[in-house]
Backbone as a printed PyTorch tensor [residue, N CA C, xyz], in Angstrom:
tensor([[[ -5.5800,  21.3160, -28.5450],
         [ -4.1710,  21.4060, -28.2760],
         [ -3.7080,  22.8530, -28.2400]],

        [[ -4.6350,  23.7670, -28.1710],
         [ -4.2440,  25.1740, -28.1220],
         [ -3.6620,  25.5340, -26.7540]],

        [[ -4.0440,  24.8260, -25.6870],
         [ -3.5840,  25.1770, -24.3510],
         [ -2.3150,  24.4410, -23.9480]],

        [[ -1.6020,  23.8790, -24.9010],
         [ -0.3980,  23.1180, -24.5830],
         [  0.7390,  24.0610, -24.2120]],

        [[  1.3600,  23.7870, -23.0510],
         [  2.5140,  24.5640, -22.6050],
         [  3.7200,  23.6430, -22.6470]],

        [[  4.7250,  24.0020, -23.3700],
         [  5.9070,  23.1770, -23.5040],
         [  6.9130,  23.4390, -22.4000]],

        [[  7.9400,  22.6300, -22.3520],
         [  9.0150,  22.8320, -21.3900],
         [  9.1180,  21.6760, -20.4120]],

        [[ 10.0200,  21.8190, -19.4630],
         [ 10.2740,  20.7680, -18.4790],
         [  9.1800,  20.7480, -17.4230]],

        [[  9.0560,  19.6210, -16.7660],
         [  8.0930,  19.4960, -15.6850],
         [  8.5290,  20.3410, -14.5070]],

        [[  7.5770,  20.9460, -13.8440],
         [  7.8750,  21.7340, -12.6610],
         [  7.3000,  20.9900, -11.4620]],

        [[  8.1830,  20.5470, -10.5820],
         [  7.7700,  19.7810,  -9.4200],
         [  7.6450,  20.6780,  -8.2020]],

        [[  6.7550,  20.2970,  -7.2830],
         [  6.5750,  21.0640,  -6.0650],
         [  7.8120,  20.9320,  -5.1740]],

        [[  8.1260,  21.9810,  -4.4690],
         [  9.1970,  21.9260,  -3.4930],
         [ 10.5870,  22.1010,  -4.0570]],

        [[ 10.7200,  22.3040,  -5.3320],
         [ 12.0480,  22.5130,  -5.9060],
         [ 12.1050,  23.9140,  -6.4860]],

        [[ 13.2840,  24.4810,  -6.4230],
         [ 13.4610,  25.7920,  -7.0210],
         [ 14.0060,  25.6130,  -8.4160]],

        [[ 13.6240,  26.4790,  -9.2940],
         [ 14.0800,  26.3410, -10.6770],
         [ 15.5640,  26.6850, -10.7590]],

        [[ 16.2850,  25.9070, -11.5360],
         [ 17.6960,  26.1640, -11.7610],
         [ 18.6110,  25.5180, -10.7290]],

        [[ 18.0490,  24.8730,  -9.6890],
         [ 18.9140,  24.2480,  -8.6850],
         [ 19.1900,  22.8070,  -9.0960]],

        [[ 20.4020,  22.3660,  -8.8350],
         [ 20.7720,  20.9990,  -9.1670],
         [ 20.4720,  20.0880,  -7.9960]],

        [[ 20.2170,  18.8570,  -8.3160],
         [ 19.9640,  17.8600,  -7.2810],
         [ 21.3150,  17.4210,  -6.7400]],

        [[ 21.4810,  17.5230,  -5.4330],
         [ 22.7520,  17.1070,  -4.8410],
         [ 22.6540,  15.6460,  -4.4390]],

        [[ 23.7030,  14.8990,  -4.7350],
         [ 23.7370,  13.4870,  -4.4030],
         [ 24.3360,  13.3140,  -3.0130]],

        [[ 23.8500,  12.2980,  -2.3000],
         [ 24.3860,  12.0030,  -0.9830],
         [ 25.6970,  11.2480,  -1.1420]],

        [[ 26.6590,  11.5860,  -0.3260],
         [ 27.9360,  10.8920,  -0.3500],
         [ 27.8130,   9.5790,   0.4040]],

        [[ 28.4120,   8.5300,  -0.1430],
         [ 28.3850,   7.2420,   0.5140],
         [ 29.4100,   7.2380,   1.6290]],

        [[ 29.0200,   6.6610,   2.7680],
         [ 29.9380,   6.5680,   3.8880],
         [ 30.8020,   5.3340,   3.6960]],

        [[ 32.0740,   5.5160,   3.8750],
         [ 32.9690,   4.3750,   3.7220],
         [ 33.0100,   3.6130,   5.0370]],

        [[ 33.0500,   2.2940,   4.9360],
         [ 33.0870,   1.4500,   6.1200],
         [ 34.5270,   1.3610,   6.5990]],

        [[ 34.7040,   1.5460,   7.8750],
         [ 36.0350,   1.4390,   8.4480],
         [ 36.2800,  -0.0140,   8.7880]],

        [[ 37.3920,  -0.5450,   8.3210],
         [ 37.7350,  -1.9210,   8.6210],
         [ 38.6500,  -1.9300,   9.8240]],

        [[ 38.3840,  -2.8510,  10.7340],
         [ 39.2300,  -2.9500,  11.9220],
         [ 40.3120,  -3.9800,  11.6440]],

        [[ 41.5290,  -3.5530,  11.8290],
         [ 42.6710,  -4.4410,  11.6280],
         [ 43.0790,  -4.9660,  12.9870]],

        [[ 42.8790,  -6.2800,  13.2040],
         [ 43.2480,  -6.8880,  14.4700],
         [ 44.4090,  -7.8340,  14.2350]],

        [[ 45.1140,  -8.0990,  15.2990],
         [ 46.2350,  -9.0290,  15.2000],
         [ 45.6850, -10.4420,  15.1490]],

        [[ 46.3840, -11.3540,  14.4590],
         [ 45.8760, -12.7200,  14.3400],
         [ 45.7630, -13.4360,  15.6750]],

        [[ 46.5170, -13.0380,  16.6900],
         [ 46.4780, -13.7160,  17.9730],
         [ 45.3850, -13.2160,  18.8850]],

        [[ 44.6530, -12.1810,  18.4930],
         [ 43.6340, -11.6280,  19.3740],
         [ 42.3970, -12.5140,  19.3620]],

        [[ 41.6300, -12.4140,  20.4250],
         [ 40.4330, -13.2330,  20.5710],
         [ 39.2330, -12.4410,  20.0730]],

        [[ 38.8250, -12.6730,  18.8210],
         [ 37.7360, -11.9300,  18.1980],
         [ 36.3730, -12.3690,  18.7130]],

        [[ 36.2380, -13.6240,  19.1290],
         [ 34.9330, -14.1240,  19.5430],
         [ 34.4690, -13.4590,  20.8230]],

        [[ 35.3690, -13.1360,  21.7120],
         [ 34.9540, -12.5030,  22.9680],
         [ 34.4430, -11.0930,  22.7170]],

        [[ 35.0520, -10.3760,  21.7850],
         [ 34.6020,  -9.0140,  21.5060],
         [ 33.2440,  -9.0190,  20.8260]],

        [[ 33.0190,  -9.9510,  19.9170],
         [ 31.7210, -10.0090,  19.2510],
         [ 30.6450, -10.4610,  20.2190]],

        [[ 31.0250, -11.3430,  21.1580],
         [ 30.0540, -11.8210,  22.1490],
         [ 29.6110, -10.6810,  23.0520]],

        [[ 30.5410,  -9.8370,  23.4730],
         [ 30.1790,  -8.7270,  24.3480],
         [ 29.3570,  -7.6880,  23.6080]],

        [[ 29.6290,  -7.4800,  22.3160],
         [ 28.8370,  -6.5020,  21.5680],
         [ 27.4180,  -6.9970,  21.3490]],

        [[ 27.2360,  -8.3040,  21.1280],
         [ 25.8830,  -8.8200,  20.9490],
         [ 25.1200,  -8.7660,  22.2670]],

        [[ 25.8320,  -8.9920,  23.3880],
         [ 25.1660,  -8.8890,  24.6870],
         [ 24.7010,  -7.4650,  24.9390]],

        [[ 25.5440,  -6.4830,  24.5800],
         [ 25.1630,  -5.0940,  24.8080],
         [ 24.0000,  -4.7020,  23.8950]],

        [[ 23.9760,  -5.2320,  22.6770],
         [ 22.8620,  -4.9570,  21.7760],
         [ 21.5770,  -5.5580,  22.3150]],

        [[ 21.6660,  -6.8100,  22.8400],
         [ 20.4810,  -7.4570,  23.3870],
         [ 19.9610,  -6.6940,  24.5930]],

        [[ 20.8630,  -6.2120,  25.4420],
         [ 20.4330,  -5.4720,  26.6270],
         [ 19.7580,  -4.1700,  26.2250]],

        [[ 20.2870,  -3.5040,  25.1700],
         [ 19.6670,  -2.2590,  24.7450],
         [ 18.2930,  -2.5070,  24.1310]],

        [[ 18.1200,  -3.6400,  23.4540],
         [ 16.8230,  -3.9820,  22.8700],
         [ 15.8590,  -4.3950,  23.9710]],

        [[ 16.3540,  -5.1580,  24.9570],
         [ 15.5080,  -5.6500,  26.0330],
         [ 15.0650,  -4.5500,  26.9850]],

        [[ 15.7690,  -3.4410,  27.0290],
         [ 15.4550,  -2.4120,  28.0120],
         [ 14.0530,  -1.8400,  27.8060]],

        [[ 13.5510,  -1.8060,  26.5870],
         [ 12.2250,  -1.2650,  26.3290],
         [ 11.1290,  -2.3110,  26.3490]],

        [[ 11.4840,  -3.5540,  26.7070],
         [ 10.5160,  -4.6430,  26.6540],
         [  9.9390,  -4.9160,  28.0420]],

        [[  8.7220,  -5.4250,  28.0460],
         [  8.1090,  -5.8260,  29.3010],
         [  8.6180,  -7.2060,  29.6910]],

        [[  8.2990,  -7.6230,  30.9050],
         [  8.7400,  -8.9320,  31.3840],
         [  8.1530, -10.0550,  30.5370]],

        [[  6.8940,  -9.9170,  30.1460],
         [  6.2440, -10.9400,  29.3150],
         [  6.9150, -11.0320,  27.9500]],

        [[  7.2950,  -9.8850,  27.3860],
         [  7.9710,  -9.8930,  26.0850],
         [  9.3320, -10.5580,  26.1860]],

        [[ 10.0480, -10.3090,  27.2980],
         [ 11.3580, -10.9530,  27.4860],
         [ 11.2130, -12.4590,  27.5910]],

        [[ 10.2150, -12.9070,  28.3580],
         [  9.9850, -14.3480,  28.4970],
         [  9.6010, -14.9680,  27.1650]],

        [[  8.7590, -14.2760,  26.3950],
         [  8.3410, -14.7760,  25.0880],
         [  9.5480, -14.9210,  24.1570]],

        [[ 10.4110, -13.9130,  24.1320],
         [ 11.6090, -13.9810,  23.2850],
         [ 12.5070, -15.1370,  23.7000]],

        [[ 12.6550, -15.3360,  25.0200],
         [ 13.5050, -16.4140,  25.5120],
         [ 12.9430, -17.7760,  25.1120]],

        [[ 11.6350, -17.9690,  25.2750],
         [ 10.9990, -19.2390,  24.9060],
         [ 11.1010, -19.4520,  23.4020]],

        [[ 10.8960, -18.3840,  22.6450],
         [ 10.9800, -18.4730,  21.1910],
         [ 12.3990, -18.8630,  20.7540]],

        [[ 13.4070, -18.2740,  21.4080],
         [ 14.7980, -18.5870,  21.0800],
         [ 15.1200, -20.0410,  21.4230]],

        [[ 14.6180, -20.5120,  22.5830],
         [ 14.8530, -21.8990,  22.9780],
         [ 14.2140, -22.8660,  21.9940]],

        [[ 12.9930, -22.5530,  21.5490],
         [ 12.3190, -23.4130,  20.5700],
         [ 13.0820, -23.4600,  19.2590]],

        [[ 13.5880, -22.3110,  18.8330],
         [ 14.3580, -22.2480,  17.5910],
         [ 15.6400, -23.0620,  17.7090]],

        [[ 16.3110, -22.9630,  18.8680],
         [ 17.5200, -23.7510,  19.0950],
         [ 17.2170, -25.2460,  19.0790]],

        [[ 16.1030, -25.6360,  19.7170],
         [ 15.7270, -27.0510,  19.7570],
         [ 15.3980, -27.5620,  18.3610]],

        [[ 14.7130, -26.7440,  17.5780],
         [ 14.3640, -27.1360,  16.2090],
         [ 15.6190, -27.2850,  15.3530]],

        [[ 16.5560, -26.3740,  15.5180],
         [ 17.8020, -26.4500,  14.7610],
         [ 18.6000, -27.6810,  15.1610]],

        [[ 18.6020, -28.0030,  16.4450],
         [ 19.3100, -29.1870,  16.9230],
         [ 18.6790, -30.4600,  16.3570]],

        [[ 17.3450, -30.4900,  16.3030],
         [ 16.6350, -31.6590,  15.7810],
         [ 16.9290, -31.8540,  14.2960]],

        [[ 16.9420, -30.7590,  13.5440],
         [ 17.2110, -30.8310,  12.1050],
         [ 18.6610, -31.2420,  11.8530]],

        [[ 19.5710, -30.6990,  12.6440],
         [ 20.9920, -30.9860,  12.4350],
         [ 21.3580, -32.4100,  12.8260]],

        [[ 20.5590, -33.0330,  13.6910],
         [ 20.9040, -34.3700,  14.1570],
         [ 20.6670, -35.4390,  13.0870]],

        [[ 19.7540, -35.1880,  12.1330],
         [ 19.4530, -36.1770,  11.0970],
         [ 20.3020, -35.9460,   9.8550]],

        [[ 20.7030, -37.0520,   9.2410],
         [ 21.4230, -36.9400,   7.9750],
         [ 20.3980, -36.8580,   6.8420]],

        [[ 20.8730, -36.5730,   5.6470],
         [ 19.9860, -36.4740,   4.4870],
         [ 19.3080, -37.8110,   4.2240]],

        [[ 20.0630, -38.8790,   4.3810],
         [ 19.5230, -40.2130,   4.1340],
         [ 18.3720, -40.5220,   5.0980]],

        [[ 18.5200, -40.1500,   6.3610],
         [ 17.4620, -40.3750,   7.3470],
         [ 16.2270, -39.5330,   7.0510]],

        [[ 16.4390, -38.2880,   6.6080],
         [ 15.3010, -37.4270,   6.2750],
         [ 14.5310, -37.9780,   5.0830]],

        [[ 15.2480, -38.5000,   4.0760],
         [ 14.5830, -39.0880,   2.9090],
         [ 13.8130, -40.3340,   3.3280]],

        [[ 14.3840, -41.1550,   4.2200],
         [ 13.6870, -42.3580,   4.6920],
         [ 12.4250, -41.9850,   5.4530]],

        [[ 12.4890, -40.9420,   6.2830],
         [ 11.3030, -40.4850,   7.0080],
         [ 10.2250, -39.9770,   6.0560]],

        [[ 10.6310, -39.2370,   5.0330],
         [  9.6690, -38.7300,   4.0550],
         [  9.0030, -39.8820,   3.3080]],

        [[  9.7840, -40.8750,   2.9170],
         [  9.2180, -42.0230,   2.2110],
         [  8.2430, -42.7950,   3.1070]],

        [[  8.5790, -42.9200,   4.3830],
         [  7.6760, -43.6000,   5.3110],
         [  6.3780, -42.8160,   5.4680]],

        [[  6.4730, -41.5060,   5.5200],
         [  5.2770, -40.6680,   5.6240],
         [  4.4180, -40.7970,   4.3760]],

        [[  5.0430, -40.7700,   3.2020],
         [  4.2920, -40.8800,   1.9540],
         [  3.6480, -42.2600,   1.8170]],

        [[  4.3060, -43.2940,   2.3350],
         [  3.7320, -44.6450,   2.3100],
         [  2.4800, -44.7150,   3.1630]],

        [[  2.4590, -43.9650,   4.2630],
         [  1.3280, -44.0420,   5.1840],
         [  0.1010, -43.2870,   4.6750]],

        [[  0.2600, -42.4390,   3.6710],
         [ -0.8810, -41.6980,   3.1330],
         [ -1.8180, -42.6380,   2.3830]],

        [[ -3.0800, -42.2720,   2.3510],
         [ -4.0540, -43.1130,   1.6650],
         [ -3.8960, -42.9790,   0.1520]],

        [[ -4.5650, -43.8600,  -0.5750],
         [ -4.4860, -43.8530,  -2.0320],
         [ -5.1710, -42.6340,  -2.6230]],

        [[ -5.9520, -41.9430,  -1.8300],
         [ -6.6480, -40.7500,  -2.2940],
         [ -5.6640, -39.6940,  -2.7920]],

        [[ -4.4650, -39.6820,  -2.2390],
         [ -3.4770, -38.6660,  -2.5940],
         [ -2.6530, -39.0330,  -3.8360]],

        [[ -2.8460, -40.2370,  -4.3590],
         [ -2.0930, -40.6390,  -5.5420],
         [ -2.5710, -39.8730,  -6.7640]],

        [[ -1.6800, -39.6760,  -7.7180],
         [ -2.0270, -39.0080,  -8.9630],
         [ -2.7380, -40.0330,  -9.8500]],

        [[ -3.9230, -39.7050, -10.3310],
         [ -4.6400, -40.6780, -11.1610],
         [ -3.9310, -40.8710, -12.5050]],

        [[ -4.0120, -42.0700, -13.0050],
         [ -3.4000, -42.3760, -14.2900],
         [ -4.2640, -41.7910, -15.4050]],

        [[ -3.6270, -41.0940, -16.3290],
         [ -4.3500, -40.4550, -17.4180],
         [ -3.7930, -40.9890, -18.7340]],

        [[ -4.6730, -41.2940, -19.6430],
         [ -4.2490, -41.7280, -20.9680],
         [ -4.3430, -43.2290, -21.1310]],

        [[ -4.0150, -43.6760, -22.3310],
         [ -4.1050, -45.1240, -22.5980],
         [ -2.9980, -45.8730, -21.8650]],

        [[ -3.3230, -47.0460, -21.4330],
         [ -2.2530, -47.8060, -20.8420],
         [ -2.7070, -48.6620, -19.7750]]])
C-alpha cells in the first residue's frame, strides 16, 4: 500500500476544475386549436407526408412488402375485433377438447 495515491478519480477527456454542464430540456409547444376545426384532416396529411418521406428511400419491393404487411395486420385486427370474449373462450375450449389425453396433467398424490 505504499504506492497508494489519494484524491478524486481523473477521467480521460475532462479538464480538472471544470463543471459538468447539464443539457436544458426543450419545452414542448402545445398547439391551441379552435374546437370547430377539423383536427383529423391535419393529422392525416402529416402522416401521409411522413410516410412519403420514409418511402422515398425504399425500393419498389420494400414498398410492396410494407403494403402487404400492413394489409395483413389490418385483416388480423379485423378478425380479432369481430369476435366477442365469449366466442373466443368457446373457441379455446373447443381447441382444448380436441387435444389428445397426452397433454393432460397427470394426477399426483393419493386419491
